[in-house]
Short mmCIF file of C-alpha atoms in Angstrom, two decimals:
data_model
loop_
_atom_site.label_atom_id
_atom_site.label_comp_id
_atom_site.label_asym_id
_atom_site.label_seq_id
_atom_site.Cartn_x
_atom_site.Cartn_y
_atom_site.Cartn_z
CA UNK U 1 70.63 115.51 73.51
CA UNK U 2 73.64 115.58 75.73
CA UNK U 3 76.08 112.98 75.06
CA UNK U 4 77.95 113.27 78.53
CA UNK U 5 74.13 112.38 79.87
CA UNK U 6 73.65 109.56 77.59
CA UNK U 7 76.87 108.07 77.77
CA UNK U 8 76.52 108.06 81.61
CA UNK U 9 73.21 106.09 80.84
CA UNK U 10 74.73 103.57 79.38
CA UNK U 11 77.16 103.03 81.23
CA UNK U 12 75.16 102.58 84.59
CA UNK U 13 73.04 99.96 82.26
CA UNK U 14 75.80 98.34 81.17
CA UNK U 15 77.36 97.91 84.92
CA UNK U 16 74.11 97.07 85.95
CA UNK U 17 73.22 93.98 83.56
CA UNK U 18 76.67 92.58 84.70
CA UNK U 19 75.80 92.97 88.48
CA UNK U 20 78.93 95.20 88.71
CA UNK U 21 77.88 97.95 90.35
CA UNK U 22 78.84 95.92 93.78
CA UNK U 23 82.63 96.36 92.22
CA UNK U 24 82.06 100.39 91.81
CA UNK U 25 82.92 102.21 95.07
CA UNK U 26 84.62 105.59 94.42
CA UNK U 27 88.09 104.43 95.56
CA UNK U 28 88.09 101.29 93.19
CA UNK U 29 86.73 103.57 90.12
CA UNK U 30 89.44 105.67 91.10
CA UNK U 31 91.93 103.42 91.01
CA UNK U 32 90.59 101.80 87.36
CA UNK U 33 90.61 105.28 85.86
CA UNK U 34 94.52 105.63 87.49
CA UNK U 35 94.75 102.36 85.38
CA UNK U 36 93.23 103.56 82.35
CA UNK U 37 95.62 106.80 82.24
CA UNK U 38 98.79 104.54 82.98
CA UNK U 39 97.56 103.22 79.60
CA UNK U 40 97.71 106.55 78.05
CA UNK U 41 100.49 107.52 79.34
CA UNK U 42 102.49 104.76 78.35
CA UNK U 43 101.50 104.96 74.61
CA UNK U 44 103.19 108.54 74.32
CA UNK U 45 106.08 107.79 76.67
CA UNK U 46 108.96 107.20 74.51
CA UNK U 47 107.84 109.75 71.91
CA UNK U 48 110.01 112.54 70.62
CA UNK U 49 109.39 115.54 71.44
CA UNK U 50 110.00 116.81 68.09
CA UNK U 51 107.73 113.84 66.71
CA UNK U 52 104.61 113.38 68.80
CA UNK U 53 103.00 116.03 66.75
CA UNK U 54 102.77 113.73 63.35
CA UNK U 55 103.15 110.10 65.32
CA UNK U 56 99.64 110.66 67.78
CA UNK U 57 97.64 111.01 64.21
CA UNK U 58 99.03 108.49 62.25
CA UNK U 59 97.56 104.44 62.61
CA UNK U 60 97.51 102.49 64.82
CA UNK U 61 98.53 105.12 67.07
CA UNK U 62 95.61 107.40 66.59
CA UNK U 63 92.77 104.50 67.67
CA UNK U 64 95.11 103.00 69.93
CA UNK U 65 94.75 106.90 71.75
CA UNK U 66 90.89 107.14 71.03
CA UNK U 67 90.72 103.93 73.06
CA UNK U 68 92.45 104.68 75.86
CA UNK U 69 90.68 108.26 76.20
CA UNK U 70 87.74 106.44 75.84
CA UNK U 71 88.38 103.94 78.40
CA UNK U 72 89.55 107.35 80.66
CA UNK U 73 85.90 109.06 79.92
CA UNK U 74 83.72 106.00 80.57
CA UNK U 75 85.22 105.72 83.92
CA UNK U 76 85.14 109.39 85.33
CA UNK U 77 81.62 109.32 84.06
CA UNK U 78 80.84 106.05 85.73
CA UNK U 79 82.81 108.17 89.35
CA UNK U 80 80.62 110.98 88.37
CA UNK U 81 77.58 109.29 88.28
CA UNK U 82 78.59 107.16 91.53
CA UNK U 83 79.17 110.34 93.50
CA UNK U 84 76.30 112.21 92.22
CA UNK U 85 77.52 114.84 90.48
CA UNK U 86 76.73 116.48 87.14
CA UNK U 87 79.34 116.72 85.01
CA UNK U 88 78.14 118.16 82.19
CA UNK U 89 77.20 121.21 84.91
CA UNK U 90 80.27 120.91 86.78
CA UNK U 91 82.90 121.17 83.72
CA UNK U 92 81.03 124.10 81.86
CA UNK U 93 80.93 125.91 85.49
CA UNK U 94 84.94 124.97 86.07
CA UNK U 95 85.76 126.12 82.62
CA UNK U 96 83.45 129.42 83.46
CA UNK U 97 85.52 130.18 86.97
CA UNK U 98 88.86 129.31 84.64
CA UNK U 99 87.88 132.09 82.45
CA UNK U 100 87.24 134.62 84.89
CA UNK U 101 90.20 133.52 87.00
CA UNK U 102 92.80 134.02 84.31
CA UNK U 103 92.21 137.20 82.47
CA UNK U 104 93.80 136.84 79.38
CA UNK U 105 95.47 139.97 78.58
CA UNK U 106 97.26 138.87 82.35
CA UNK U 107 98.08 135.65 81.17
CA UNK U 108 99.24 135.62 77.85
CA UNK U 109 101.75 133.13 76.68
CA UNK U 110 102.57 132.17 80.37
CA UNK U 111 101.69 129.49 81.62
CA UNK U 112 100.10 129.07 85.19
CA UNK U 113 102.09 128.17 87.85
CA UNK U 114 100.61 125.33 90.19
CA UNK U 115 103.23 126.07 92.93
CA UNK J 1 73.77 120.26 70.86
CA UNK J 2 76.73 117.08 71.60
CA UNK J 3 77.94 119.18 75.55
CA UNK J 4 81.56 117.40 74.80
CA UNK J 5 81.91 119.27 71.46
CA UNK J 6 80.99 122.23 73.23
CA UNK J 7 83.22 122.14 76.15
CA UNK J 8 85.80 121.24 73.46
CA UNK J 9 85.59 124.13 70.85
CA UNK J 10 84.90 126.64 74.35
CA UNK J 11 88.76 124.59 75.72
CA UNK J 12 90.33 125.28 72.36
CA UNK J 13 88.61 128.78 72.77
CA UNK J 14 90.13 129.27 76.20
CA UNK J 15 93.73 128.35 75.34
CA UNK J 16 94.10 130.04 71.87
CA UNK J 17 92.65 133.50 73.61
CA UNK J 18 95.67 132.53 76.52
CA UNK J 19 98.25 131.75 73.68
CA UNK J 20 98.71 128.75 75.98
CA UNK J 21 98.40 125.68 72.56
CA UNK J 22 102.12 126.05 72.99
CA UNK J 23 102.25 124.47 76.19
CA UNK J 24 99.67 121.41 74.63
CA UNK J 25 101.46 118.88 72.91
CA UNK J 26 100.09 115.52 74.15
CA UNK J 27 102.55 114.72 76.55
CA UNK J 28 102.62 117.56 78.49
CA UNK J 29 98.57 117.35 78.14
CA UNK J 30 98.78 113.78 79.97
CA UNK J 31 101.15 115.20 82.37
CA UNK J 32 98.52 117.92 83.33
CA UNK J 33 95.74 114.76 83.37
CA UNK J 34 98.02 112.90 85.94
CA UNK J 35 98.46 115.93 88.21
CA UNK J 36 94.19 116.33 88.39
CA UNK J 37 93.90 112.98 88.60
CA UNK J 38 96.30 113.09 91.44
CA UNK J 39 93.99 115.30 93.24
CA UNK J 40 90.76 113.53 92.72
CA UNK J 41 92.89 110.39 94.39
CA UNK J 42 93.82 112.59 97.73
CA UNK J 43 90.34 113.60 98.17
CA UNK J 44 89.32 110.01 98.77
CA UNK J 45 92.41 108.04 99.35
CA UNK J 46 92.08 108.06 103.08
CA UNK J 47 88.26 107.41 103.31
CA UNK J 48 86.88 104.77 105.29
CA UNK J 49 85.23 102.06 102.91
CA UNK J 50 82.20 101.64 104.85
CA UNK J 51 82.22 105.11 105.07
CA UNK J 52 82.86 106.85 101.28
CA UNK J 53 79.42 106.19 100.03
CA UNK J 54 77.48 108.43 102.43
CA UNK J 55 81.15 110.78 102.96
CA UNK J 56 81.00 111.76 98.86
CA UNK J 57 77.22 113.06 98.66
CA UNK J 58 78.12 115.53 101.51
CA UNK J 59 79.86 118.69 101.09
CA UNK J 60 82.39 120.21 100.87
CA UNK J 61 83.58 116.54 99.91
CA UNK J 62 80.79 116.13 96.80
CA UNK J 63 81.97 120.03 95.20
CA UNK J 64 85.86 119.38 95.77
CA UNK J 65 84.96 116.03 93.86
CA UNK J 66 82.80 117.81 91.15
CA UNK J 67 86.13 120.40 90.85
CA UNK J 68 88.39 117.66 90.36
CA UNK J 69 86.57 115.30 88.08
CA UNK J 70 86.00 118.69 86.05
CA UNK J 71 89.75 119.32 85.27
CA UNK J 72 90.33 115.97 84.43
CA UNK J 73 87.84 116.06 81.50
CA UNK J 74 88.59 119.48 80.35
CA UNK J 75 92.59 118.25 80.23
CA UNK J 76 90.74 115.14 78.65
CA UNK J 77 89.08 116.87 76.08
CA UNK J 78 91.47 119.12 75.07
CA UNK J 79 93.99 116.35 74.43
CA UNK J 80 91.53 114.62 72.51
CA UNK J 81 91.37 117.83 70.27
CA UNK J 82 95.06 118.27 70.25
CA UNK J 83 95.33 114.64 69.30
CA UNK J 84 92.33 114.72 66.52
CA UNK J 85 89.80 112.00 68.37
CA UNK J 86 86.21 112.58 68.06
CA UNK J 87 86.17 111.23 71.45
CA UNK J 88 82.19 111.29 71.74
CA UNK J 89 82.41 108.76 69.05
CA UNK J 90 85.38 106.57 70.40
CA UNK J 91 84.05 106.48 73.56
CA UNK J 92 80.55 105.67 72.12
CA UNK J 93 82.06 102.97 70.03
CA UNK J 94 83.94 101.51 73.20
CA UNK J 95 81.38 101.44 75.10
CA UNK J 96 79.75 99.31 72.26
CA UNK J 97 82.82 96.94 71.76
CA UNK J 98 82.54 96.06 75.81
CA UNK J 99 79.14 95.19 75.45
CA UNK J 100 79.72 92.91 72.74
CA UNK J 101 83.11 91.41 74.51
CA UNK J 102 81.03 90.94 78.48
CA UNK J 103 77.91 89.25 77.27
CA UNK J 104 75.86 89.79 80.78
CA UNK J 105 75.31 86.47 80.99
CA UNK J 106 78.97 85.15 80.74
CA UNK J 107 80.24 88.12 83.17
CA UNK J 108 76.97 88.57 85.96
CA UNK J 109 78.46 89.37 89.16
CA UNK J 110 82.27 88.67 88.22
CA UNK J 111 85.12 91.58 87.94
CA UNK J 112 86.79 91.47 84.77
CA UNK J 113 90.41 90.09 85.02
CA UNK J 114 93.09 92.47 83.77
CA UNK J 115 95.50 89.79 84.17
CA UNK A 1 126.34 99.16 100.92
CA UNK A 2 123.24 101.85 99.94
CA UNK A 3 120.86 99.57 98.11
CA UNK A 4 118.95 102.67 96.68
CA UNK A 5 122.54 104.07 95.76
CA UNK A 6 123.30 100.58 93.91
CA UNK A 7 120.15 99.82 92.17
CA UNK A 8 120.76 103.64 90.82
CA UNK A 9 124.03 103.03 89.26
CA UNK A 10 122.69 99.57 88.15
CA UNK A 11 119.54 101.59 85.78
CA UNK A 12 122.04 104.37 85.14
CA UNK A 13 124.50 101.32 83.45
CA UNK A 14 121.51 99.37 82.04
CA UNK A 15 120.15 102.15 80.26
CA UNK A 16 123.51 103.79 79.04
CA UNK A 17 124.81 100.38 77.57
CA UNK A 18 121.20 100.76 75.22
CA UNK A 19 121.99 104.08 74.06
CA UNK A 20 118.38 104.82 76.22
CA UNK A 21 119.18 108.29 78.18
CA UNK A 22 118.06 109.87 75.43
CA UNK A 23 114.58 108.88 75.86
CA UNK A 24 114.87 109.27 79.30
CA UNK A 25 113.91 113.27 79.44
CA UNK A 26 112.67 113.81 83.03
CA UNK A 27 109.22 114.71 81.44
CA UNK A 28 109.03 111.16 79.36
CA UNK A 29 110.50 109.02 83.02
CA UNK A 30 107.43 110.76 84.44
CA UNK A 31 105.35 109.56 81.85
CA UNK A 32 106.48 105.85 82.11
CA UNK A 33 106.43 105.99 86.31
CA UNK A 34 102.91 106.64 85.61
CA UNK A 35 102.22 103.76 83.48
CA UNK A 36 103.68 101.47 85.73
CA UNK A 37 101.74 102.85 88.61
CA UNK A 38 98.63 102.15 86.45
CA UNK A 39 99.87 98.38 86.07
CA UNK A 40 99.67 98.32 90.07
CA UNK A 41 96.18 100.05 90.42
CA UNK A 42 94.89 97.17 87.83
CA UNK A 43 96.10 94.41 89.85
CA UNK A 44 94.00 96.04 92.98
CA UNK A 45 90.76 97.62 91.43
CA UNK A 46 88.22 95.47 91.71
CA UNK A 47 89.57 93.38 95.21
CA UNK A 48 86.78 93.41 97.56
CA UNK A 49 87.67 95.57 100.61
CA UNK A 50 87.18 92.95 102.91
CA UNK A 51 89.76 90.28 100.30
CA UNK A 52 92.40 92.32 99.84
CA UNK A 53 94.53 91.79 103.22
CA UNK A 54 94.65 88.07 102.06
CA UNK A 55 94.59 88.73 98.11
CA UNK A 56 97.96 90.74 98.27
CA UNK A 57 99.32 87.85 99.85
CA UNK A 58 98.52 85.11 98.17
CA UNK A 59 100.36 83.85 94.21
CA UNK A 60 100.68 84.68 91.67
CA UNK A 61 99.41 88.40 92.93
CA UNK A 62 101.71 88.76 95.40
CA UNK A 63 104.35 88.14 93.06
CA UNK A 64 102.82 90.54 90.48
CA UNK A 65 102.93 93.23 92.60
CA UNK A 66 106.37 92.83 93.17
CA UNK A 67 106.90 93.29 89.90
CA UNK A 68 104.96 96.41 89.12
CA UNK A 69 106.35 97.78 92.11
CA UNK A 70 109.76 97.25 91.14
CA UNK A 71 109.14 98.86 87.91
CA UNK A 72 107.88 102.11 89.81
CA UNK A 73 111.01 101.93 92.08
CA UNK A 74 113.29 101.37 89.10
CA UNK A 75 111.74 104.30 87.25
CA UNK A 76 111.90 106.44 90.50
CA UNK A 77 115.72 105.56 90.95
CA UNK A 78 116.49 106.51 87.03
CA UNK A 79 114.28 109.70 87.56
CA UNK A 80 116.26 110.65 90.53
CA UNK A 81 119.36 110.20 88.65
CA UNK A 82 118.40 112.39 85.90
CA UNK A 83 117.50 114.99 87.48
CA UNK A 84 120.45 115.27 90.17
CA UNK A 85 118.35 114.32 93.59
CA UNK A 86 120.14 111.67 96.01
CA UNK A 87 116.60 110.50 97.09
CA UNK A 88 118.07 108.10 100.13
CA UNK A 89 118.88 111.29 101.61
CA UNK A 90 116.16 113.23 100.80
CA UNK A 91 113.83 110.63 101.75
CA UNK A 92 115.40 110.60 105.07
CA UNK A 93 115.24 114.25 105.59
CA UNK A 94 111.19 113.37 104.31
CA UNK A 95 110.40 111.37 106.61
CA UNK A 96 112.21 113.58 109.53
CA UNK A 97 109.81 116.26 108.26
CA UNK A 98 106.89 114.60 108.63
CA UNK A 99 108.14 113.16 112.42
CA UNK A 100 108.19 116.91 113.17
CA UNK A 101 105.17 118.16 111.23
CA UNK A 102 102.70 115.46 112.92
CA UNK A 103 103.44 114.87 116.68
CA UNK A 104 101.73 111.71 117.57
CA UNK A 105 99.72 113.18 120.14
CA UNK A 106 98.14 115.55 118.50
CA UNK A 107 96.96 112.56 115.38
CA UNK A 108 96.60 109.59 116.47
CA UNK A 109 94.16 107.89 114.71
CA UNK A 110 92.91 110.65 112.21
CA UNK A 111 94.24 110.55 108.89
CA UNK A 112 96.25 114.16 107.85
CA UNK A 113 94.63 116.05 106.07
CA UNK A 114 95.20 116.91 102.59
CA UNK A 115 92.26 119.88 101.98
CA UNK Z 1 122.83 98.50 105.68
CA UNK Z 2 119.86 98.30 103.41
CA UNK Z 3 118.33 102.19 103.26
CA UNK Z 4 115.31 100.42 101.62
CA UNK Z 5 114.94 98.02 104.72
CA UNK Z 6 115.70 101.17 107.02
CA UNK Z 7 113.34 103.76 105.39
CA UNK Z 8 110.32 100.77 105.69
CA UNK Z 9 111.13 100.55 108.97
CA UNK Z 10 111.05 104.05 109.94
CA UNK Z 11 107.77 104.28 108.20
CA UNK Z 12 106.65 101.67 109.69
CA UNK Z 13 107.15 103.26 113.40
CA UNK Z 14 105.89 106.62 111.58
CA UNK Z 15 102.77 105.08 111.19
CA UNK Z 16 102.25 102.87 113.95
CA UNK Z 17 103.15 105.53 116.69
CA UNK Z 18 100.08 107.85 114.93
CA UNK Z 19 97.60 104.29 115.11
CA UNK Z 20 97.74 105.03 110.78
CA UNK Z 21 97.85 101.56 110.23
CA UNK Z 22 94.18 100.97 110.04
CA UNK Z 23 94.25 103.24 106.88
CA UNK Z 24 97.34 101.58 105.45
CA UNK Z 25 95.02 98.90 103.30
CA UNK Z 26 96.78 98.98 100.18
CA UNK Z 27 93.98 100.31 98.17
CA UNK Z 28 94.61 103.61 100.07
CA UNK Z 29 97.92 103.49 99.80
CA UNK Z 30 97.94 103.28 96.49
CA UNK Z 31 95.48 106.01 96.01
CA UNK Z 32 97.90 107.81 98.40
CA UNK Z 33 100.84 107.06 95.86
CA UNK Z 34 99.23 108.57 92.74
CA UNK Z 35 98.54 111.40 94.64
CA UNK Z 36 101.86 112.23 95.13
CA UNK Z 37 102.59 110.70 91.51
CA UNK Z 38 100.34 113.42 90.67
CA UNK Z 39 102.26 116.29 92.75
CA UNK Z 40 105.35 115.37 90.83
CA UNK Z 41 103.91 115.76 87.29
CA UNK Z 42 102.48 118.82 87.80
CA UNK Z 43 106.22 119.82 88.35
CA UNK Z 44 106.66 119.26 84.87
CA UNK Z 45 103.91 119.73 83.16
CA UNK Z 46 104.42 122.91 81.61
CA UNK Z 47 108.05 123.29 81.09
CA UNK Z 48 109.60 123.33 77.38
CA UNK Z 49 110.74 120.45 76.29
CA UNK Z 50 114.27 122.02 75.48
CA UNK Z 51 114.29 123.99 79.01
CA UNK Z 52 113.36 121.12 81.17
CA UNK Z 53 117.34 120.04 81.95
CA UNK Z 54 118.13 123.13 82.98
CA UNK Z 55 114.93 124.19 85.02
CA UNK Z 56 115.08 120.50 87.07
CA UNK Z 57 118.81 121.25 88.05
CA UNK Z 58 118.20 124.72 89.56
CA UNK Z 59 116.06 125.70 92.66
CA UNK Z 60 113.18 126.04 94.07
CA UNK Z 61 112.02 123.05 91.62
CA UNK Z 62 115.35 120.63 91.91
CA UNK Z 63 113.90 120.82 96.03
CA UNK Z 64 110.08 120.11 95.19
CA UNK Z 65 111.21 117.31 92.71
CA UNK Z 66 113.42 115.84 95.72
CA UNK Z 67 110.56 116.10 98.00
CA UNK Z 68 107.64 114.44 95.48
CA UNK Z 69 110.12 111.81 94.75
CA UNK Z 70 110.74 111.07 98.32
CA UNK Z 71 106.40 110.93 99.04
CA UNK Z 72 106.15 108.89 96.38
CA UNK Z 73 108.96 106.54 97.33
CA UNK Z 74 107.62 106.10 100.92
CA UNK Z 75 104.25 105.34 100.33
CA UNK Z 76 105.62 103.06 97.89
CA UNK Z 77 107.93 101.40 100.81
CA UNK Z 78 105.15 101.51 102.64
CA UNK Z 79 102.94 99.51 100.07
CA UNK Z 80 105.52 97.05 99.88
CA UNK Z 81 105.21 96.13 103.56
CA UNK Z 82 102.05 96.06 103.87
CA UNK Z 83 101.91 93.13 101.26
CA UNK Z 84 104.76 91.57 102.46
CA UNK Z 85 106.85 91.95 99.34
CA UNK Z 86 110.71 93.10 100.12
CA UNK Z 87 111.05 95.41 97.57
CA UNK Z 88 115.36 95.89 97.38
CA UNK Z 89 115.46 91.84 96.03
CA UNK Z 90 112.14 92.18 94.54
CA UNK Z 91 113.88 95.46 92.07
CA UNK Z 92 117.04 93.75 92.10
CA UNK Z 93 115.40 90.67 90.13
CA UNK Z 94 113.39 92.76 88.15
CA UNK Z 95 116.49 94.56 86.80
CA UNK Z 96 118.36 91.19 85.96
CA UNK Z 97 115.39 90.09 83.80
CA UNK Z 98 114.99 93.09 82.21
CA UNK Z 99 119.05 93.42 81.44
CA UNK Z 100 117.98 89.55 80.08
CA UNK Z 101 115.20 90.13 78.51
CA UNK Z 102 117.21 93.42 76.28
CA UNK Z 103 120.84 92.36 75.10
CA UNK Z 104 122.22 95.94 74.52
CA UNK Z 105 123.01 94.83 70.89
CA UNK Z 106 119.37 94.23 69.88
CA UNK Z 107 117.83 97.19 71.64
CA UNK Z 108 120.75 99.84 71.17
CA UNK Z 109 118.63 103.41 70.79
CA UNK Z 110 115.17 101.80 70.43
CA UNK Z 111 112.74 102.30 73.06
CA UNK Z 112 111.30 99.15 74.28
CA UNK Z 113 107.64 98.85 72.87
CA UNK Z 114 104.83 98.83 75.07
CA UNK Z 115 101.82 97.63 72.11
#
């Protein structure tokens, strides 16, 4: 079965045996997943260039990374399933239009420009 | 089939047919998560709270949602690869770990403190 | 005296007497300004909509938000430093911008825009 | 004087003379301030590692970078008044403990841990 579904399952049981849904607005899910990437970010910040290749699969760093991705995914399901969309759907269409967008013999080795 | 290994091996797909792995290495990958994430935040950030519920189930709002939330996985995902996380499993195992540490009856109706 | 001009020379002498600049790669200041913007969504998540005018307010929060939001200005400053902007000026010229751009007028009351 | 104090109050007439207050809740704002967090990385994102000290020094991107930073730095002074925090002795503090809390000869060339 899909795991995207039945993650988002369990999450929306999990929120709702704790009586949290009341706490899970879009804005304030938002703002936890914002949380959750800060996180992330910080656990690669200091990193060497030259060294984050071999340091992000060694321990602890590795599950310390699988946490806080984790923590990242349960959230934007938890927004997704808030807002009522289909994410499962929505990222295989996104990826589709990506695909078609950027040809690839046009966009070889470059990489696109969000200005 | 598991939809997050798929939209994995078709992101790893995508990039290697773009020559673009050279731009993944994780930090830049977070980098790329921050700037999506930065988008999903302006689409709400000036909503009315009394208002968002009914304001993200209408379009364009719920599709410009659905867009965003969609690049912040695929980024998600494909640092997860780059990194080596099953992140199905660490997010399934997570998910697991909270609902061992919030026992519903000890946490009913109270945000958890971060503090 | 330019407080934003002090407090810059103050990181720039903080971080150079720790041998630190050379972690401090725009990309990687970027990276930590993000984690400490995480701290600050935390300490704001889960307040009620109708709490948080007197949450912010009240200790220790209050104070805690100080904190984080020092940390963001702090990382800001160095960020600004490294990468050659004098941001008291171009916040100035910012903020002149957006006097121009939005004539009151023609706003009040709706929020800009940022589809 | 204080360009801190000075920017918050031009802000604060910026947004008063549109009737933005009522949006100013600093929820919003903060949601507001990753946005622009977000603009900023996306700046980056992609660059090389060993080209990014060049590329930030030359134009158009030393301009965007000037104008993120200053977005992000005025919703961020705008934050701070809103919750009543005055953010020039507020960073000033923080810098004291943190040149405390780091004697230069115990942290020389080590980043500062964040696990």
């Amino acid at each position: 079965m899909s795991d995207i579904a039945d993650l988002t399952r369990r999450m929306r049981t999990f929120t709702e045996a704790r009586d949290w849904a009341r706490f899970h607005d879009p804005k304030s899910l938002v703002l936890a997943l914002v949380g959750e990437v800060g996180e992330l970010a910080e656990l690669l910040q200091w990193l060497r260039h030259d060294e984050q290749a071999a340091a992000v699969s060694e321990q602890p760093l590795n599950g310390r990374l699988a946490e806080e991705m984790s923590d990242v995914l349960l959230y934007l399901l938890r927004l997704a399933d808030v807002v009522g969309v289909d994410l499962a759907q929505a990222a295989a269409d996104k990826l589709q239009a990506n695909e078609d967008r950027f040809p690839p013999d046009d966009h070889r080795s470059v990489a696109p420009s969000k200005a």
